[in-house]
Amino acid sequence: MPTGVWLLGGRGSVAVTCLTGAAAIRAGLAGPTGCVTELPELRGGRALPAWAELVFGGHDLVTTPLPKRAEALAAAGVVPARLVATLAGELAALDSEIRPVPEAATQRETALRVAGDIAGFRRRHGLERVVVVNLTATEPEVPRQPAHERLDALEAALAGTTPVLPASSLYAYASFLAGCSYVDFTPSAGARLPALAELARQRRLPYAGHDGKTGETLVRSVLAPMFASRHLRVRSWSGVNLLGGGDGANLADPATNAAKAASKQRVLAETLGYRPEGATRIEYVADLGDHKTAWDLITFHGFLDTPMRMEFTWHGCDSALAAPLVIDLARLTAAAHRAGRGGPLAELAFFFKDPVGQAPHSLAEQWSALVCFVRELGDA
Amino acid sequence: MPTGVWLLGGRGSVAVTCLTGAAAIRAGLAGPTGCVTELPELRGGRALPAWAELVFGGHDLVTTPLPKRAEALAAAGVVPARLVATLAGELAALDSEIRPVPEAATQRETALRVAGDIAGFRRRHGLERVVVVNLTATEPEVPRQPAHERLDALEAALAGTTPVLPASSLYAYASFLAGCSYVDFTPSAGARLPALAELARQRRLPYAGHDGKTGETLVRSVLAPMFASRHLRVRSWSGVNLLGGGDGANLADPATNAAKAASKQRVLAETLGYRPEGATRIEYVADLGDHKTAWDLITFHGFLDTPMRMEFTWHGCDSALAAPLVIDLARLTAAAHRAGRGGPLAELAFFFKDPVGQAPHSLAEQWSALVCFVRELGDA
Amino acid sequence: MPTGVWLLGGRGSVAVTCLTGAAAIRAGLAGPTGCVTELPELRGGRALPAWAELVFGGHDLVTTPLPKRAEALAAAGVVPARLVATLAGELAALDSEIRPVPEAATQRETALRVAGDIAGFRRRHGLERVVVVNLTATEPEVPRQPAHERLDALEAALAGTTPVLPASSLYAYASFLAGCSYVDFTPSAGARLPALAELARQRRLPYAGHDGKTGETLVRSVLAPMFASRHLRVRSWSGVNLLGGGDGANLADPATNAAKAASKQRVLAETLGYRPEGATRIEYVADLGDHKTAWDLITFHGFLDTPMRMEFTWHGCDSALAAPLVIDLARLTAAAHRAGRGGPLAELAFFFKDPVGQAPHSLAEQWSALVCFVRELGDA
Amino acid sequence: MPTGVWLLGGRGSVAVTCLTGAAAIRAGLAGPTGCVTELPELRGGRALPAWAELVFGGHDLVTTPLPKRAEALAAAGVVPARLVATLAGELAALDSEIRPVPEAATQRETALRVAGDIAGFRRRHGLERVVVVNLTATEPEVPRQPAHERLDALEAALAGTTPVLPASSLYAYASFLAGCSYVDFTPSAGARLPALAELARQRRLPYAGHDGKTGETLVRSVLAPMFASRHLRVRSWSGVNLLGGGDGANLADPATNAAKAASKQRVLAETLGYRPEGATRIEYVADLGDHKTAWDLITFHGFLDTPMRMEFTWHGCDSALAAPLVIDLARLTAAAHRAGRGGPLAELAFFFKDPVGQAPHSLAEQWSALVCFVRELGDA
């Protein structure tokens, strides 16, 4: 089943790492490290499209050619330079499938052009279905409007010249129009508006998100359950994230930052059953490039309230952590779509900081849910 | 069901913290932080003896009175000084139940006297059953002998004047003779010899162990599954444990150390499915007292083998981490005994670095197994 | 030479630790750990008043008696409980010398009453001279006014009913009126206004400050010179300070915080000769109490711009770090006063984050300057 | 003044980084980051040979050509790949000056051949003088023999067929025979035998060493004086060094390790004036390659013995830290030689863990001594 993966932000670091890696793996030049769907527990899933069946395309405002972007990532230590050199031809070919972002007088018109681009991609490659994955920069939080609540109100508003949806949600709308599933790897609004949920339900289209879990929150999603199951009382949990790269500058902006930091502390509160003291900060440090350093200090009480503490430092390369998960999500969402699943895919919580639907916050429970999900898809 | 808890090493730091805490909780002076059996998921277990039903006794070579030992722990910041002052009377009363360690010409005779002490304790307090918990210092690894393999050979050897069992195993033997279950909180041999397993099976007595999981290995048991389930390749995992206290001096001894360090790296290999590079060291630093600092460096590969790393530091108070687990283990093992369970209790793997029986190494899976176990005991 | 030490904020954590410690050391119950003036390199300084010659008094808004405050510090692990118990009588006696803060209709009147309190203290105890040390909470930055620039303008403005000076500066003014030297252990304005400098010069009174260097900045003042003297290029230096206690809540306030964080980054720029990327954050975490945890990440380039990094975590007890320095500063400033030194004491830069006068930023150079200063005072 | 730099271990990582860097700097392709002699405080020193005057040669057992070695270092992230590509021709030219290590029947004969190689190099390039720098692998500690004590006894022993000197010392002997100064960047014995000191004195040849200070000890040499000058009592100082690369495997060997670890703890004792508890471990972790991670935990007491702690992690690239210092040492030693200085150069203690002669252990004092030294050489 040839399956399309349409990347919004197709020339960004995560997308380019993803495209380079997928090409390398297909060519037998690299192994699938970091790809969850290649683990023995999930590999049995015949329901998932094979690597050879994946076809990539996307939209981006940026026009720098993919090979050039890949070289920049190689210089930054995100992908191996030798791979980029070897795969230059493949990347150049992929480049033609990354389209400029359409613009029009009304958001409805823009959405139709986006949907048209995706439909053309599907036709050209004879794809059974396409998964749209949002990899664009995090948006500031958007005030809710009445038009977000119901599909009919939304459709009316989209026809006007005043924009009513943030870009991520307009893309979700366009994806659903085009009959595609939608995955939001960012913390932006995306498909999370009731009007869009209504549309996805109507058309039986699955969607997943939000905010790929690639560093500090990943670690927190195993440490917090550890403290909880040992009945150790977490008194404070403070974190600082230092990051460079494009998203770093964006996230250090207080408006964007607030949403992200709040969601990080929420994970703790929901896992522990109470909200420990402390905050999470995000700081932009250009020198770190695509690498991120997170430091967390956890103070906790043991028996008879004896005070103790733990700290950890995480030095990760965000693009290299995110890229394989994008492929995993595309494969899993395509399989869910094929199996007739519509609406939010809570079973993909394993991948997200702020998962859609009702999902546990412990990574281990999320993992179990994912394993079951793939098994059921295979049986379906 | 009045239940005895017989502590081997009853005047050691863990035992004294345990006794002080149990008295404090019963008197309503402290909450059950750190007690796993007081979590909502396990508390339903009517099968467990109530706190008020627990009666404590034990053996120790040391004769310093409990109130004095508790004051020393208060000075070291392990237990609150005000609790020790308030509970001085209770601790003095408990003191009379800590007996000197019997010694005799043959190990058989010693075992009978140990069993006799426990039986007397049981009789005096009208206890339904007694759980023996080994909290003595870690022993060096012991070479296996033919007498360890079969019960009849062992019984013959015990009658001789040449010691055949290490102290921990002789205690396990005596516990089984006295019809008691046995928990080994140390990495020593304990009940792990085939001849003792045979005896436990014969008498339908449950036993659990080994080596309470209270710090670095606890953290490893959630981080290693995190790396595994994200298909991140761990390249090296190195650790150093700095610890003071009595056990610190003991563990820094290369012979003792080797066993413990090896078991720590084994946990990693079994969870990850391969053995990463690196070693775990234990160093004695008297200034740290009852507190332990562990530092781990983990280097790993993500997508396309991009190198990344994580480090953590754990500053824990070992006695305050171990003591509530001792009470948990006593309650759980007593309930298993009552429910007719004999042999190794793999379901208690949650508590141990090196669990008996077939058990998963992921803390989350161990937790699920524990929740099921308590539910089944309640239903039985 | 009996010498008075007048503590502004005399019931605060630093002051109470200082008073308890001074009493303990005089009684032979504790050694002078943390007291720089007790090091062999400075001890020769016969110019310094002896411990037995120091007499303590002060002002505070708070009225909780000193023994009670000391007990609270003992419970928080800042001072040993046994010392507080033993010294209860001494602390109660000291309590009567901590006066309420005078209030009056004009700042001039308030200053006169403050000066009057100090003069009374001096008379009662027959003191040769008094050093006033500001230990009150950090003030928000104050906008400069014309009256701050010249002494005559200031004196005119003080007679009005509109306050013109922040409290720290009013205290400096009062101290100089009373013929006393003044030390500011906080980052507040204190004696740093030109009008006050004029007054100090006129009266030949020495003053020192600002902002006691007790943790992260102390470490930075040795690490930054290390990078500089090895010609390693610091690319970014980011820090986070987590602190509880009264000053924590105060400093987490953005207005107060800004001044302090800016001064922390300035130290780096001045030592390195360029301003590395990065910021310093201060966060309030009540659970940390009087203890502070600072974490710094430094990224730097070596030969051929090879990227490297260093991180450190500092877990310090601020009051226990500050208190002995308060005594050092009182002894040193009294000796300078006696030797006829007036104006800013740049030679005390060793003690401060943001020293008055022209001073080097490297701790080692500051130390050399201090050693010379004491030697010269002794020779004078 | 054309000056030769003869590198023992000329194809090792440090040497190759040094050669690549020197070529890059001369070609204007890189700046002198990490070169201490390029700091403003030392640059005035007209006494130092200019970069353009340095000519490199050396000995090595290994025969892999320099360009290949440089490529391997580029792949490991030690030097930039683009520099290695650009400088391929230069490196190939340098390759011919790296000679195989001579071997002969007696150590005397070997020394003469080594001296001959160096003399030939000097003649070929018309060099005013040559500095020999030892960059070979660390040797195990060598038992002292009578022949090490006096030059005449040594010369007699060298004529025999039983080796009497370790390689590093034989090279020092050969260097002195050839009229060259000698720098030992390793912890090996080198010129530290009384017989060799006698020879250096006789011939007025300067020598320096031992053991380049590039990571953990560098940091310790500023932190230990910080604790000392603040009168904070260091209770324990524990460290672990994880390192890959050739020297890692070598140093993890207990015999070699012991010497190095002991010297690391000695630095602490000499700076603090007492020996804190704790040990330093070296572990080989191949995955770290040329990078080294050191973690130190320091526990200390403040006022009234309040316990506190600090930890740091250093992630450095050893070759990139060492290489510029090799050039610095060559320039400085050549200038000392030219100025007629013979014997141990204690003024170069700034560069070494275990400096020859009487030298302070504080980095700041070592820096001051170095600045004076260069100033005096310039005046001479």
Tab-separated table of C-alpha atoms in Angstrom, chain D residues 39-345:
chain	number	residue	atom	x	y	z
D	39	LEU	CA	47.245	36.018	25.036
D	40	PRO	CA	47.934	39.757	25.348
D	41	GLU	CA	49.720	39.233	28.664
D	42	LEU	CA	52.342	36.993	27.042
D	43	ARG	CA	52.333	38.119	23.455
D	44	GLY	CA	54.643	40.999	24.165
D	45	GLY	CA	57.338	38.411	24.733
D	46	ARG	CA	59.619	39.096	21.765
D	47	ALA	CA	61.805	36.414	23.250
D	48	LEU	CA	59.532	33.678	21.917
D	49	PRO	CA	60.118	32.218	18.463
D	50	ALA	CA	57.420	33.275	15.992
D	51	TRP	CA	54.969	30.739	14.603
D	52	ALA	CA	56.614	30.998	11.217
D	53	GLU	CA	59.947	30.072	12.787
D	54	LEU	CA	58.764	26.722	14.162
D	55	VAL	CA	59.835	23.581	12.297
D	56	PHE	CA	58.366	20.214	13.295
D	57	GLY	CA	59.756	16.705	13.282
D	58	GLY	CA	59.644	13.655	15.498
D	59	HIS	CA	59.813	9.945	16.172
D	60	ASP	CA	57.053	7.373	16.240
D	61	LEU	CA	56.721	3.592	16.183
D	62	VAL	CA	53.551	3.943	14.161
D	63	THR	CA	53.850	4.352	10.395
D	64	THR	CA	50.341	5.427	9.353
D	65	PRO	CA	50.876	8.589	7.290
D	66	LEU	CA	49.960	11.895	8.927
D	67	PRO	CA	47.193	12.783	6.443
D	68	LYS	CA	45.443	9.501	7.273
D	69	ARG	CA	45.847	10.076	10.999
D	70	ALA	CA	44.439	13.582	10.598
D	71	GLU	CA	41.423	12.240	8.725
D	72	ALA	CA	40.741	9.830	11.568
D	73	LEU	CA	40.857	12.741	14.010
D	74	ALA	CA	38.492	14.726	11.803
D	75	ALA	CA	36.035	11.820	11.799
D	76	ALA	CA	36.250	11.758	15.596
D	77	GLY	CA	35.408	15.451	15.823
D	78	VAL	CA	38.840	16.482	17.131
D	79	VAL	CA	39.855	18.673	14.183
D	80	PRO	CA	37.651	20.151	11.442
D	81	ALA	CA	37.407	17.958	8.346
D	82	ARG	CA	37.701	20.948	6.002
D	83	LEU	CA	41.083	21.905	7.517
D	84	VAL	CA	42.428	18.405	7.055
D	85	ALA	CA	41.311	18.397	3.430
D	86	THR	CA	42.836	21.818	2.727
D	87	LEU	CA	46.107	21.008	4.475
D	88	ALA	CA	46.612	17.529	2.999
D	89	GLY	CA	49.714	18.653	1.132
D	90	GLU	CA	51.315	20.266	4.171
D	91	LEU	CA	50.647	17.189	6.273
D	92	ALA	CA	52.136	14.904	3.658
D	93	ALA	CA	55.258	17.078	3.628
D	94	LEU	CA	55.507	16.982	7.415
D	95	ASP	CA	55.179	13.213	7.288
D	96	SER	CA	58.729	12.763	6.033
D	97	GLU	CA	60.099	14.381	9.191
D	98	ILE	CA	58.532	11.764	11.467
D	99	ARG	CA	61.189	9.063	11.796
D	100	PRO	CA	60.911	5.468	12.996
D	101	VAL	CA	62.154	4.943	16.546
D	102	PRO	CA	65.782	3.715	16.440
D	103	GLU	CA	66.619	0.444	18.143
D	104	ALA	CA	70.051	-0.849	19.072
D	105	ALA	CA	71.805	-3.443	21.211
D	106	THR	CA	72.484	-1.090	24.105
D	107	GLN	CA	70.502	1.860	25.402
D	108	ARG	CA	73.585	4.018	24.925
D	109	GLU	CA	73.621	3.140	21.264
D	110	THR	CA	69.880	3.833	20.936
D	111	ALA	CA	70.328	7.205	22.602
D	112	LEU	CA	73.099	8.107	20.209
D	113	ARG	CA	70.927	7.259	17.229
D	114	VAL	CA	68.050	9.306	18.608
D	115	ALA	CA	70.425	12.205	19.166
D	116	GLY	CA	71.706	11.681	15.636
D	117	ASP	CA	68.216	11.907	14.181
D	118	ILE	CA	67.605	15.140	16.012
D	119	ALA	CA	70.984	16.555	15.003
D	120	GLY	CA	70.254	15.725	11.366
D	121	PHE	CA	66.886	17.477	11.609
D	122	ARG	CA	68.599	20.510	13.076
D	123	ARG	CA	71.220	20.607	10.396
D	124	ARG	CA	68.791	20.088	7.516
D	125	HIS	CA	66.663	23.003	8.634
D	126	GLY	CA	69.415	25.258	9.956
D	127	LEU	CA	67.734	25.413	13.370
D	128	GLU	CA	69.146	27.509	16.163
D	129	ARG	CA	67.875	25.046	18.709
D	130	VAL	CA	65.442	22.145	19.122
D	131	VAL	CA	62.929	21.433	21.879
D	132	VAL	CA	62.071	17.764	22.355
D	133	VAL	CA	58.532	17.121	23.620
D	134	ASN	CA	57.452	13.721	24.911
D	135	LEU	CA	53.914	12.839	23.802
D	136	THR	CA	54.215	9.040	23.958
D	137	ALA	CA	51.898	6.849	26.020
D	138	THR	CA	52.162	6.990	29.803
D	139	GLU	CA	54.605	4.426	31.190
D	140	PRO	CA	54.042	2.330	34.307
D	141	GLU	CA	55.970	3.587	37.320
D	142	VAL	CA	59.595	2.447	37.250
D	143	PRO	CA	61.494	1.172	40.316
D	144	ARG	CA	64.449	3.440	41.160
D	145	GLN	CA	67.877	1.972	40.596
D	146	PRO	CA	71.323	3.092	41.771
D	147	ALA	CA	72.214	4.022	38.186
D	148	HIS	CA	69.432	6.620	38.220
D	149	GLU	CA	71.124	8.549	40.997
D	150	ARG	CA	74.410	9.700	39.429
D	151	LEU	CA	75.403	10.511	35.911
D	152	ASP	CA	78.596	8.472	35.908
D	153	ALA	CA	76.767	5.377	37.170
D	154	LEU	CA	74.097	5.913	34.551
D	155	GLU	CA	76.540	6.212	31.685
D	156	ALA	CA	78.236	3.007	32.740
D	157	ALA	CA	74.901	1.164	32.930
D	158	LEU	CA	73.712	2.443	29.567
D	159	ALA	CA	76.651	0.767	27.902
D	160	GLY	CA	75.417	-2.636	29.087
D	161	THR	CA	72.808	-4.774	27.344
D	162	THR	CA	70.303	-4.669	30.223
D	163	PRO	CA	68.019	-1.643	29.818
D	164	VAL	CA	68.320	0.701	32.761
D	165	LEU	CA	66.097	3.602	31.730
D	166	PRO	CA	62.443	3.700	30.768
D	167	ALA	CA	61.923	5.038	27.243
D	168	SER	CA	60.895	8.535	28.399
D	169	SER	CA	64.135	8.919	30.361
D	170	LEU	CA	66.262	7.495	27.581
D	171	TYR	CA	64.759	10.156	25.312
D	172	ALA	CA	65.531	12.862	27.846
D	173	TYR	CA	69.102	11.583	27.976
D	174	ALA	CA	69.338	11.602	24.192
D	175	SER	CA	67.872	15.110	24.018
D	176	PHE	CA	70.446	16.418	26.442
D	177	LEU	CA	73.220	14.635	24.539
D	178	ALA	CA	72.008	16.443	21.416
D	179	GLY	CA	72.079	19.775	23.257
D	180	CYS	CA	68.302	20.063	23.245
D	181	SER	CA	65.848	21.108	25.919
D	182	TYR	CA	63.214	18.547	26.908
D	183	VAL	CA	59.541	18.829	27.856
D	184	ASP	CA	57.580	15.923	29.242
D	185	PHE	CA	53.850	16.234	28.613
D	186	THR	CA	53.238	12.783	30.160
D	187	PRO	CA	53.443	11.556	33.771
D	188	SER	CA	56.329	9.228	32.868
D	189	ALA	CA	59.719	9.494	34.570
D	190	GLY	CA	61.356	11.529	31.756
D	191	ALA	CA	64.068	13.865	33.035
D	192	ARG	CA	63.104	13.445	36.681
D	193	LEU	CA	66.011	11.143	37.623
D	194	PRO	CA	68.884	12.764	39.559
D	195	ALA	CA	71.408	11.528	37.000
D	196	LEU	CA	69.558	13.303	34.208
D	197	ALA	CA	69.128	16.487	36.253
D	198	GLU	CA	72.901	16.417	36.680
D	199	LEU	CA	73.386	16.162	32.923
D	200	ALA	CA	70.952	19.021	32.208
D	201	ARG	CA	72.712	21.213	34.753
D	202	GLN	CA	76.119	20.401	33.281
D	203	ARG	CA	75.019	21.342	29.808
D	204	ARG	CA	72.800	24.267	30.924
D	205	LEU	CA	69.773	22.760	29.274
D	206	PRO	CA	66.283	23.569	30.548
D	207	TYR	CA	63.558	20.952	30.948
D	208	ALA	CA	59.900	21.020	31.955
D	209	GLY	CA	57.042	18.691	32.856
D	210	HIS	CA	55.111	16.630	33.954
D	211	ASP	CA	51.754	15.590	32.721
D	212	GLY	CA	49.860	18.258	30.795
D	213	LYS	CA	47.008	19.729	32.817
D	214	THR	CA	44.077	19.651	30.457
D	215	GLY	CA	40.891	18.729	32.282
D	216	GLU	CA	39.852	17.664	35.747
D	217	THR	CA	43.125	18.776	37.345
D	218	LEU	CA	42.916	22.137	35.596
D	219	VAL	CA	39.525	22.726	37.204
D	220	ARG	CA	40.774	21.436	40.536
D	221	SER	CA	43.673	23.869	40.425
D	222	VAL	CA	41.223	26.776	40.606
D	223	LEU	CA	38.530	25.244	42.804
D	224	ALA	CA	40.856	24.012	45.534
D	225	PRO	CA	42.362	27.505	46.086
D	226	MET	CA	38.797	28.892	46.135
D	227	PHE	CA	37.848	26.601	49.012
D	228	ALA	CA	41.132	27.317	50.754
D	229	SER	CA	40.923	31.107	50.520
D	230	ARG	CA	37.365	31.055	51.799
D	231	HIS	CA	38.374	28.854	54.732
D	232	LEU	CA	35.811	26.253	53.705
D	233	ARG	CA	36.827	22.820	54.913
D	234	VAL	CA	36.881	20.252	52.129
D	235	ARG	CA	35.771	16.949	53.619
D	236	SER	CA	35.897	14.726	50.559
D	237	TRP	CA	36.850	15.132	46.920
D	238	SER	CA	36.064	12.196	44.695
D	239	GLY	CA	36.506	12.009	40.971
D	240	VAL	CA	35.985	9.699	38.082
D	241	ASN	CA	37.486	10.121	34.618
D	242	LEU	CA	35.903	8.283	31.733
D	243	LEU	CA	38.005	8.318	28.619
D	244	GLY	CA	38.405	6.493	25.332
D	245	GLY	CA	41.242	6.836	22.876
D	246	GLY	CA	44.597	5.123	23.045
D	247	ASP	CA	45.649	6.719	26.292
D	248	GLY	CA	42.352	5.643	27.883
D	249	ALA	CA	43.055	1.955	27.461
D	250	ASN	CA	46.567	2.545	28.730
D	251	LEU	CA	45.528	4.557	31.780
D	252	ALA	CA	42.789	2.172	32.847
D	253	ASP	CA	45.599	-0.303	33.481
D	254	PRO	CA	45.931	-0.346	37.283
D	255	ALA	CA	49.723	0.055	37.268
D	256	THR	CA	49.697	3.190	35.103
D	257	ASN	CA	46.530	4.473	36.689
D	258	ALA	CA	47.922	4.377	40.200
D	259	ALA	CA	50.643	6.912	39.473
D	260	LYS	CA	48.275	9.287	37.737
D	261	ALA	CA	45.484	9.029	40.288
D	262	ALA	CA	47.906	9.553	43.160
D	263	SER	CA	49.304	12.712	41.550
D	264	LYS	CA	45.757	14.026	41.125
D	265	GLN	CA	44.961	13.655	44.818
D	266	ARG	CA	48.362	15.130	45.768
D	267	VAL	CA	47.482	18.398	44.033
D	268	LEU	CA	44.489	18.704	46.355
D	269	ALA	CA	46.462	17.948	49.477
D	270	GLU	CA	49.169	20.440	48.605
D	271	THR	CA	46.748	23.225	47.822
D	272	LEU	CA	44.445	22.689	50.769
D	273	GLY	CA	47.137	21.942	53.318
D	274	TYR	CA	45.430	18.689	54.298
D	275	ARG	CA	44.350	15.589	52.472
D	276	PRO	CA	40.596	15.336	52.031
D	277	GLU	CA	38.943	11.933	51.838
D	278	GLY	CA	38.266	10.458	48.416
D	279	ALA	CA	39.935	8.968	45.390
D	280	THR	CA	40.200	9.590	41.661
D	281	ARG	CA	39.387	6.769	39.275
D	282	ILE	CA	40.182	6.444	35.610
D	283	GLU	CA	37.954	4.193	33.492
D	284	TYR	CA	38.285	3.303	29.856
D	285	VAL	CA	35.098	3.798	27.819
D	286	ALA	CA	35.926	3.298	24.149
D	287	ASP	CA	32.727	5.006	22.991
D	288	LEU	CA	33.988	8.358	24.267
D	289	GLY	CA	36.797	8.366	21.698
D	290	ASP	CA	39.114	11.328	22.095
D	291	HIS	CA	36.662	13.023	24.416
D	292	LYS	CA	36.871	12.724	28.149
D	293	THR	CA	34.204	13.129	30.781
D	294	ALA	CA	35.275	13.813	34.336
D	295	TRP	CA	32.861	14.086	37.241
D	296	ASP	CA	33.908	15.338	40.668
D	297	LEU	CA	31.946	15.494	43.891
D	298	ILE	CA	33.259	17.778	46.610
D	299	THR	CA	31.700	17.783	50.068
D	300	PHE	CA	32.703	20.616	52.356
D	301	HIS	CA	31.869	22.322	55.605
D	302	GLY	CA	30.986	25.971	56.034
D	303	PHE	CA	30.440	28.030	59.181
D	304	LEU	CA	29.572	25.925	62.225
D	305	ASP	CA	30.327	22.854	60.110
D	306	THR	CA	27.203	23.133	58.002
D	307	PRO	CA	27.592	20.471	55.292
D	308	MET	CA	27.477	21.538	51.624
D	309	ARG	CA	28.531	20.096	48.297
D	310	MET	CA	29.520	20.906	44.789
D	311	GLU	CA	29.845	18.756	41.695
D	312	PHE	CA	31.147	19.397	38.240
D	313	THR	CA	31.256	17.578	34.946
D	314	TRP	CA	33.907	18.331	32.378
D	315	HIS	CA	33.395	17.184	28.792
D	316	GLY	CA	36.639	17.956	27.037
D	317	CYS	CA	38.512	16.844	23.970
D	318	ASP	CA	41.941	15.970	25.302
D	319	SER	CA	43.897	16.323	22.103
D	320	ALA	CA	42.364	19.722	21.348
D	321	LEU	CA	43.199	20.892	24.862
D	322	ALA	CA	46.733	19.527	24.835
D	323	ALA	CA	47.886	20.442	21.324
D	324	PRO	CA	48.093	24.236	21.711
D	325	LEU	CA	49.910	23.826	25.023
D	326	VAL	CA	52.557	21.737	23.272
D	327	ILE	CA	53.266	24.667	20.977
D	328	ASP	CA	53.256	27.051	23.944
D	329	LEU	CA	55.720	24.854	25.801
D	330	ALA	CA	57.986	24.556	22.815
D	331	ARG	CA	58.077	28.340	22.340
D	332	LEU	CA	58.610	29.042	26.035
D	333	THR	CA	61.272	26.393	26.524
D	334	ALA	CA	63.145	27.514	23.418
D	335	ALA	CA	63.154	31.078	24.747
D	336	ALA	CA	64.384	29.910	28.154
D	337	HIS	CA	67.148	27.911	26.490
D	338	ARG	CA	68.134	30.922	24.436
D	339	ALA	CA	68.192	33.081	27.577
D	340	GLY	CA	70.657	30.674	29.151
D	341	ARG	CA	68.302	29.044	31.641
D	342	GLY	CA	69.279	25.486	32.601
D	343	GLY	CA	67.628	22.916	34.846
D	344	PRO	CA	63.956	22.523	35.804
D	345	LEU	CA	61.583	25.290	34.663
